[in-house]
Short mmCIF file of C-alpha atoms and ligand atoms in Angstrom, two decimals:
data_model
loop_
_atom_site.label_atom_id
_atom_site.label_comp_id
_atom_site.label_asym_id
_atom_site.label_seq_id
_atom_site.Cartn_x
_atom_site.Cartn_y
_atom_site.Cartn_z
CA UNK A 1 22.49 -2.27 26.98
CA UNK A 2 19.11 -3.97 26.28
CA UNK A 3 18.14 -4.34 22.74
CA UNK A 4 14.93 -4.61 20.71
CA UNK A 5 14.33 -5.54 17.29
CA UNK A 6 11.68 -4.23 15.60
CA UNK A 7 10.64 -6.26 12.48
CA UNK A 8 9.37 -3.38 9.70
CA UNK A 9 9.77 0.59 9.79
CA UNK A 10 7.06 1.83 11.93
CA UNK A 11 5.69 5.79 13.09
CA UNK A 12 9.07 7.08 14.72
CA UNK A 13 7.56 8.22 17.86
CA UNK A 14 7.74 5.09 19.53
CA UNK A 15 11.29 4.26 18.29
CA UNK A 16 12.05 7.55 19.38
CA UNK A 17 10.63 6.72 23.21
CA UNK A 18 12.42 3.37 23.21
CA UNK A 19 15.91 5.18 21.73
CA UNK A 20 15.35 7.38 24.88
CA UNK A 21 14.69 4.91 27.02
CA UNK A 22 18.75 3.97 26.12
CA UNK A 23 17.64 1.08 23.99
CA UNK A 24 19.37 0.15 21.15
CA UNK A 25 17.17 -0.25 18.92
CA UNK A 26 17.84 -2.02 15.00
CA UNK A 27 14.57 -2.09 12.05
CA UNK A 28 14.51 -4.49 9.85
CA UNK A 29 16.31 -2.41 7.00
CA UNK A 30 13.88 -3.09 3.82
CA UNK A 31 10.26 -1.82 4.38
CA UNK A 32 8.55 -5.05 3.60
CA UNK A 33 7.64 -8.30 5.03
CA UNK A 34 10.52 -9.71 6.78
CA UNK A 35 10.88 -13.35 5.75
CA UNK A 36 10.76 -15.90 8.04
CA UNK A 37 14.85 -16.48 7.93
CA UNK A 38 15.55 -12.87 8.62
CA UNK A 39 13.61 -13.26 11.15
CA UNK A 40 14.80 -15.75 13.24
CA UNK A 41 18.40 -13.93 12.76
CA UNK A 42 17.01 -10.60 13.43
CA UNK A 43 15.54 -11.57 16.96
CA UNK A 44 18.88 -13.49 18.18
CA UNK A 45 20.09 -12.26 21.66
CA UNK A 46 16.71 -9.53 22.11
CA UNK A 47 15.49 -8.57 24.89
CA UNK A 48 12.03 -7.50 23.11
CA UNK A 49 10.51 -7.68 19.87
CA UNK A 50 8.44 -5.09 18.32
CA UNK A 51 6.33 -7.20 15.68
CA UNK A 52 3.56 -6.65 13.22
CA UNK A 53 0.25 -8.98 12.21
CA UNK A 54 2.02 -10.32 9.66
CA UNK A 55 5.31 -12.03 11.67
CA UNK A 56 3.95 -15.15 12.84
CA UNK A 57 5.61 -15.38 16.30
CA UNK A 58 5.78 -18.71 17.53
CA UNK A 59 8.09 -21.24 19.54
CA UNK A 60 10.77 -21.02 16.92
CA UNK A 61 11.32 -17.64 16.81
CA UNK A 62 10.97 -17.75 20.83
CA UNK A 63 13.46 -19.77 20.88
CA UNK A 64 15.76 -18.22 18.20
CA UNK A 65 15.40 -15.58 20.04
CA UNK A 66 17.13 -16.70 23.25
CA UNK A 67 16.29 -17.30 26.84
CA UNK A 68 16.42 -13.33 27.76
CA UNK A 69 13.72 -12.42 25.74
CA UNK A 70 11.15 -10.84 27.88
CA UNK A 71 8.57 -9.40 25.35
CA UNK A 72 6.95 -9.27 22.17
CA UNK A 73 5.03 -6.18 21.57
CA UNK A 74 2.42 -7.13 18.60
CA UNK A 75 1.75 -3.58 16.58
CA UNK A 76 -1.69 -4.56 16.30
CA UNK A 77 -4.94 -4.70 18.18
CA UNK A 78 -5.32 -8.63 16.91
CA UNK A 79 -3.05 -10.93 17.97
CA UNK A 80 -3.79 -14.38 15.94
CA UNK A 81 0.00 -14.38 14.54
CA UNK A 82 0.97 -14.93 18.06
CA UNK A 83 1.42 -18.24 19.90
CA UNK A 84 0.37 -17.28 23.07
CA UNK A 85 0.66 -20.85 24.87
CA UNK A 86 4.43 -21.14 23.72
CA UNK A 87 5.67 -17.09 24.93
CA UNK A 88 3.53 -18.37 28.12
CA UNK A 89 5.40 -21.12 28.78
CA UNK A 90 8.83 -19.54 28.63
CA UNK A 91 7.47 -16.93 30.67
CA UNK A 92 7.06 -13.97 27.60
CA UNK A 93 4.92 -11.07 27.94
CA UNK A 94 2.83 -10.66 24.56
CA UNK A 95 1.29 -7.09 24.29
CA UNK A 96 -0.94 -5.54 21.39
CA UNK A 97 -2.22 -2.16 20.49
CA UNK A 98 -6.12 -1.68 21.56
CA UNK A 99 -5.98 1.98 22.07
CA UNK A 100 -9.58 4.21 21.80
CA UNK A 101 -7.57 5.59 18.84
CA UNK A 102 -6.62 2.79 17.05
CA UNK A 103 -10.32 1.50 17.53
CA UNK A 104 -12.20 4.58 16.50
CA UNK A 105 -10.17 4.30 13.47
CA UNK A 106 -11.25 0.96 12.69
CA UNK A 107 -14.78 2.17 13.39
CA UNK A 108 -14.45 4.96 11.63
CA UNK A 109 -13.09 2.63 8.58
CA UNK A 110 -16.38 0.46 9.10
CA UNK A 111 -18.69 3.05 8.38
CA UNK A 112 -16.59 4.19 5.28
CA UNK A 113 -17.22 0.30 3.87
CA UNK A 114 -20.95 0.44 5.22
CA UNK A 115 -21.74 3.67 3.37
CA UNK A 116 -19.65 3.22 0.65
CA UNK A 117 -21.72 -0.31 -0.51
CA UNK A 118 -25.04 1.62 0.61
CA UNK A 119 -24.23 4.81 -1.19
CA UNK A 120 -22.33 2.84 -4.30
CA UNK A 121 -19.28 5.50 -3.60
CA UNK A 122 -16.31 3.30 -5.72
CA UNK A 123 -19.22 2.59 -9.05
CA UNK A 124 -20.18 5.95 -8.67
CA UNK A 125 -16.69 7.31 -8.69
CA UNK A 126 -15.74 5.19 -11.90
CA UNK A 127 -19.21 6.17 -13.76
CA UNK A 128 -17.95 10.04 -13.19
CA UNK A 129 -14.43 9.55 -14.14
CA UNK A 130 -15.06 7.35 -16.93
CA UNK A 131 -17.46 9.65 -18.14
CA UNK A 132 -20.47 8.29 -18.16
CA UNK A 133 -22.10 11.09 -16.57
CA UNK A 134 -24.30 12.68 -19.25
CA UNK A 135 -27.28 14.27 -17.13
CA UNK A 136 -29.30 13.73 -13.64
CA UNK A 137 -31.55 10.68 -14.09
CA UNK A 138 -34.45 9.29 -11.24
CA UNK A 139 -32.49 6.05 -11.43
CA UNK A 140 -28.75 6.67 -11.65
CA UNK A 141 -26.98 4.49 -9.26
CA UNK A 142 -29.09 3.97 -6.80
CA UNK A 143 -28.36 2.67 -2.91
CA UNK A 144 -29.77 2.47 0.09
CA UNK A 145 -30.13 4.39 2.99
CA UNK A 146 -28.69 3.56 6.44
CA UNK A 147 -30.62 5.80 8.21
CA UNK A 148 -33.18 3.62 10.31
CA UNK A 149 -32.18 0.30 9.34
CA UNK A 150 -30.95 -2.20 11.63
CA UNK A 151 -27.25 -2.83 11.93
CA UNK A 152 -26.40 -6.48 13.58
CA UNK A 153 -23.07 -6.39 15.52
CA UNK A 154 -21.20 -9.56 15.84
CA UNK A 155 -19.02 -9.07 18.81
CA UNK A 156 -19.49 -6.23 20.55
CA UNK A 157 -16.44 -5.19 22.76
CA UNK A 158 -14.94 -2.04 22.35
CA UNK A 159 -14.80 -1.84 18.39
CA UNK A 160 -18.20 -2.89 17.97
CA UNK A 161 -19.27 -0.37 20.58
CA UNK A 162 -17.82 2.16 18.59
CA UNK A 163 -19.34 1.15 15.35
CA UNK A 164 -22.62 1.33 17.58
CA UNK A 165 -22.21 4.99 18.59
CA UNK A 166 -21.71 6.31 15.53
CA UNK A 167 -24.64 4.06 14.23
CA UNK A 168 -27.04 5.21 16.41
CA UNK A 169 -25.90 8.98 17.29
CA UNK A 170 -25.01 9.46 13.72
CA UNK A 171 -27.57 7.73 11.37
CA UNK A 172 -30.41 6.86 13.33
CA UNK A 173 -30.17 3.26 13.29
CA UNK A 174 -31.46 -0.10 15.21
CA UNK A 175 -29.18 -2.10 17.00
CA UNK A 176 -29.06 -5.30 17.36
CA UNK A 177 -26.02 -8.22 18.71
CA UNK A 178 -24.84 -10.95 19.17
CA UNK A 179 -22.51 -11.88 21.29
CA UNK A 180 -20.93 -14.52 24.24
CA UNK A 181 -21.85 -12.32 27.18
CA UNK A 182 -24.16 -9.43 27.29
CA UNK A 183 -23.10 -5.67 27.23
CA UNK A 184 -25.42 -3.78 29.03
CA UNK A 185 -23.59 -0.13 28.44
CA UNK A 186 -24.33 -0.86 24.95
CA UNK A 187 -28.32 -1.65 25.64
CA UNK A 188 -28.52 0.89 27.98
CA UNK A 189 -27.00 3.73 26.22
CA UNK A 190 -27.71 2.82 22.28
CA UNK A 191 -30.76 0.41 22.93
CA UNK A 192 -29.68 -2.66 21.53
CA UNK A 193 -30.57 -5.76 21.46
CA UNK A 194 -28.98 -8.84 21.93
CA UNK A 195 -30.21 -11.65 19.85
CA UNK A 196 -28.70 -15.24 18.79
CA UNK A 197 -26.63 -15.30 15.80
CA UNK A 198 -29.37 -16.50 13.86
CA UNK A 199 -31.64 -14.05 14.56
CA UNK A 200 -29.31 -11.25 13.85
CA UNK A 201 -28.56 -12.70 10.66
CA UNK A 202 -31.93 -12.71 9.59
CA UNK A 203 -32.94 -9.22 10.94
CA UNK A 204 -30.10 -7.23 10.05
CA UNK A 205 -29.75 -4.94 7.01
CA UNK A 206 -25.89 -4.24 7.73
CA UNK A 207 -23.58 -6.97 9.47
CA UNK A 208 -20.73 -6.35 10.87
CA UNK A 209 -18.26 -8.56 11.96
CA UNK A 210 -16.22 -7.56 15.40
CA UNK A 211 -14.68 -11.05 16.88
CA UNK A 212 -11.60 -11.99 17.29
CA UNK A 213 -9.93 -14.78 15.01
CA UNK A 214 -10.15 -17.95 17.05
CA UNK A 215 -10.68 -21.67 16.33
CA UNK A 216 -14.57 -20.95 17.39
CA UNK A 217 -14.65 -17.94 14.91
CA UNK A 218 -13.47 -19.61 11.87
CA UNK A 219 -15.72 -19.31 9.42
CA UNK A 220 -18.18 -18.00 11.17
CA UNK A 221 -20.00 -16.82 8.43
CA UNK A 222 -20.25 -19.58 6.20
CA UNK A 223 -22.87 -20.73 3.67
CA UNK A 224 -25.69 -21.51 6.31
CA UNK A 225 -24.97 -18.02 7.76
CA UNK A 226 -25.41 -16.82 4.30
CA UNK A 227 -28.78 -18.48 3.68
CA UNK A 228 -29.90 -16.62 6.76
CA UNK A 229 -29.59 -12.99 5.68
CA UNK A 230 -31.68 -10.93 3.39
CA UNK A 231 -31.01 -10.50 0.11
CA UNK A 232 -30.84 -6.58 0.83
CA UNK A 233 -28.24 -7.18 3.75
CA UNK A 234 -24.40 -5.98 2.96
CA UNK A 235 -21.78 -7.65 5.29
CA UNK A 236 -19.04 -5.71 6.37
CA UNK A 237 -15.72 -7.71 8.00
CA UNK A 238 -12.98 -5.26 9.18
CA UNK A 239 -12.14 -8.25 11.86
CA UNK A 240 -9.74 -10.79 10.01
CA UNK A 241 -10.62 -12.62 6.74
CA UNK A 242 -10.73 -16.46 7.77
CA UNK A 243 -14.12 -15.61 10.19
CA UNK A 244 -15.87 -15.10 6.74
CA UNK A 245 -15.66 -18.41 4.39
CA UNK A 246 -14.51 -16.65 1.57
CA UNK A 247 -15.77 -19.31 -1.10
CA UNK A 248 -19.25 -19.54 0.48
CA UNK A 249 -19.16 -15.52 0.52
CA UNK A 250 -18.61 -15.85 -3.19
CA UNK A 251 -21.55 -18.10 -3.80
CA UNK A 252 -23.81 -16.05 -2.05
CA UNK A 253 -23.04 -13.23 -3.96
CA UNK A 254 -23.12 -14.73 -7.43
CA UNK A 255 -26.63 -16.20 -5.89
CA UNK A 256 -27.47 -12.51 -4.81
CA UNK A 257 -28.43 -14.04 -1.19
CA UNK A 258 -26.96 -10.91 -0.02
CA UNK A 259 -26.84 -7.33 -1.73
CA UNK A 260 -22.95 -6.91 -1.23
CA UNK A 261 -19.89 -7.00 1.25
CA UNK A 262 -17.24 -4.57 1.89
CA UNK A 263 -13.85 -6.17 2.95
CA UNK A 264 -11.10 -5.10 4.62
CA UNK A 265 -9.20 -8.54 5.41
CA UNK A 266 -9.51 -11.84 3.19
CA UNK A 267 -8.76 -14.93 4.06
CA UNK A 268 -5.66 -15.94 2.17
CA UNK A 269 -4.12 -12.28 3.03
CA UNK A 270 -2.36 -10.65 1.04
CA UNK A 271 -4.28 -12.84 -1.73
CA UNK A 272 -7.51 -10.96 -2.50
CA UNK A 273 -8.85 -14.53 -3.67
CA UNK A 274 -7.44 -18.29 -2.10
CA UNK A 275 -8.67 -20.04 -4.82
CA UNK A 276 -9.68 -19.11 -8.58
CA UNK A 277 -10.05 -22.69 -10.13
CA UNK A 278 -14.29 -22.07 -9.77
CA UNK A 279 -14.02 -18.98 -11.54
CA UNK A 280 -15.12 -16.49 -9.16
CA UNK A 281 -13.39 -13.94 -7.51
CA UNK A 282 -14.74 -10.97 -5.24
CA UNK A 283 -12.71 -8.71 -7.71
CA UNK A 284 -15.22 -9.33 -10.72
CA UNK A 285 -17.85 -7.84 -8.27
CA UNK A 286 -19.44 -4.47 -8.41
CA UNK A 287 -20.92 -4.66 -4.88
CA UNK A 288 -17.92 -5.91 -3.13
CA UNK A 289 -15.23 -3.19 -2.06
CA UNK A 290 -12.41 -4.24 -0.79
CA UNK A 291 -9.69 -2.46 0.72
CA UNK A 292 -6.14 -3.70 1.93
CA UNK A 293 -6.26 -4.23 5.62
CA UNK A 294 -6.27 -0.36 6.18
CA UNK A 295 -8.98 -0.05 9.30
CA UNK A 296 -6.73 1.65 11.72
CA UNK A 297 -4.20 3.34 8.65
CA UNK A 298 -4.73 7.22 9.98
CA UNK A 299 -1.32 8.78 11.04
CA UNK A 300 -3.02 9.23 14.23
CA UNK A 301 -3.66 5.60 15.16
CA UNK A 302 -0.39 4.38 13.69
CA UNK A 303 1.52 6.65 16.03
CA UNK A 304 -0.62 5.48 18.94
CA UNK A 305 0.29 2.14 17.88
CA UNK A 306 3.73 2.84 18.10
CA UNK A 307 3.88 4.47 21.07
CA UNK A 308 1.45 1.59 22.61
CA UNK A 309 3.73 -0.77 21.44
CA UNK A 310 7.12 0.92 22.79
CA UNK A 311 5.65 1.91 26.33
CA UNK A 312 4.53 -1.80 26.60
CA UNK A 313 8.69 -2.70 26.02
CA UNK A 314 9.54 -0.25 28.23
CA UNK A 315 7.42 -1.21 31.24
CA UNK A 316 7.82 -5.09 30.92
CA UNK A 317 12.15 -4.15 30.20
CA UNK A 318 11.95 -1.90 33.58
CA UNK A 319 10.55 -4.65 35.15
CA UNK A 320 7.02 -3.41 35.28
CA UNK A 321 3.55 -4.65 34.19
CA UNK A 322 2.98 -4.33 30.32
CA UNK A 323 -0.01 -1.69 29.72
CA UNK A 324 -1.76 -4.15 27.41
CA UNK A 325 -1.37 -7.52 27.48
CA UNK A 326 -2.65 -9.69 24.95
CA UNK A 327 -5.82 -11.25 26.63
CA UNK A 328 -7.93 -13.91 24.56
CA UNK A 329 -11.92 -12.72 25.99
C1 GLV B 1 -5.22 -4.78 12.49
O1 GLV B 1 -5.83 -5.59 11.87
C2 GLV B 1 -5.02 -4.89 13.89
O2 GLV B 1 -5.31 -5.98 14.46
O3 GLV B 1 -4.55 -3.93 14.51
#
């Protein structure tokens, strides 16, 4: 009987498809983290492994695995906790999760950050609940509208394109991004523009960030990046936190280069801040919201995950190609 392990309770429905499947099928037992020696024993002698962002998945658990592992199924649409060279070279399919489900999701969690800084939702909410509230005022709180501004999109595959429809259907707004090849669906159907980084920086009033984390997407935006926007421009990253230098994020703000940043992903993950010996941290301020890598946390995408992931196991097990492979571009 094949076996998969499956490294943290996930939506049942694609346990239940592998159980059906005639898998045997074992979850790591505590819902949290599994450490790193857990792990290693917990993939021994597995035919796949069901993992999540935060497993990092590399030669030695490959190898602790055994030499009939076939495939790791990541439960995510990112894959940067994956070595992909090292399951390559002992012939391991790696799969993630890019479903239109799980991406509207993350879109749909975008434009929650975007009009929650613009609109001053979380200050708002406190003001009210603290009660603050002691009669309508011409000045109260604020924002700014996103209807016709310019949003700058920086990647703009199939997340980004989603964050552009509801952009431009929804709020009226200009388009403009950046990115390493064109997309011409995306100009044609939304009119945007593709500009240099540079440019976008400087023309956007929302930027949001839609790469991939690579070595060439480190710190992307860093403190000349920050120099380059206006000082009315929010930045949104619902990408992964090290493609936004977090301490040059927190200079900018304290400088009020930009006018805020909603975050979904930091760079020392789970650590809201890497480093508090300067003093700052994006906790202390009131136009940062952050949120705890929760883009594509609807029931609806975590089931399609799930399933995503399982049919993935199921096709590579039976011999088959995966559905979605874990492709770098
Ligand atoms: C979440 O960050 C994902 O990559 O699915």
């Amino acid at each position: 009987m094949k076996s998969v392990f499956v490294t943290r309770r996930i939506h049942e429905s694609g346990i239940a498809l592998l159980k059906k499947a005639g898998y045997k099928v074992d979850v790591y037992a505590k819902d949290q983290i599994i450490e790193r020696k857990e792990l290693l024993r917990g993939v021994k002698g597995r035919d796949a492994v069901l993992s999540l962002l935060t497993d990092r998945i590399d030669a030695e658990v490959l190898d602790a695995a055994g030499p009939q592992l076939k495939i790791v199924a990541n439960f995510a649409v990112g894959f940067d906790n994956m070595d992909l060279k090292a399951a390559a070279e002992r012939k391991i399919v790696v799969t993630n999760t890019p479903s239109d489900k799980v991406n509207e999701s993350v879109a749909e969690h975008t434009f929650a950050l975007m009009l929650s800084l613009a609109r001053r939702i979380p200050e708002a909410d406190h003001f009210s609940k603290r009660g603050m509230y002691k009669g309508w005022s011409p000045s109260l709180l604020n924002g700014a509208d996103l209807y016709g501004k310019t949003l700058g999109l920086i990647g703009a595959g199939r997340i980004g394109s989603m964050v552009a429809r509801r952009a431009v259907k929804g709020f009226d707004m200009k388009l403009v991004y950046s990115d390493m090849r064109p997309n011409e669906a995306l100009e044609k159907e939304y009119g945007a523009k593709k500009l240099t980084q540079d440019a976008l920086l400087k023309k956007a009033d929302f930027i949001s960030l839609h790469v991939p984390l690579l070595p060439s997407t480190r710190h992307m935006i860093s403190a000349k990046q920050f120099a380059l926007m206006k000082p009315t421009a929010f930045l949104v990253n619902t990408a992964r936190g090290p493609v936004v230098d977090e301490k040059a994020l927190l200079k900018a703000l304290k400088a009020k280069k930009i006018a805020g940043a909603g975050l979904d992903v930091f760079e020392c993950e789970p650590a809201i801040d890497c480093d508090l010996r300067d003093n700052l941290e994006l906790k202390a301020f009131e136009n940062v919201i952050l949120t705890p890598h929760i883009a594509s946390a609807t029931e609806e995408a975590r089931r399609d995950m799930s399933e995503i992931a399982a049919k993935n196991i199921i096709a590579v097990l039976k011999g088959k190609a995966p559905l979605t492979p874990a492709k770098v571009g």
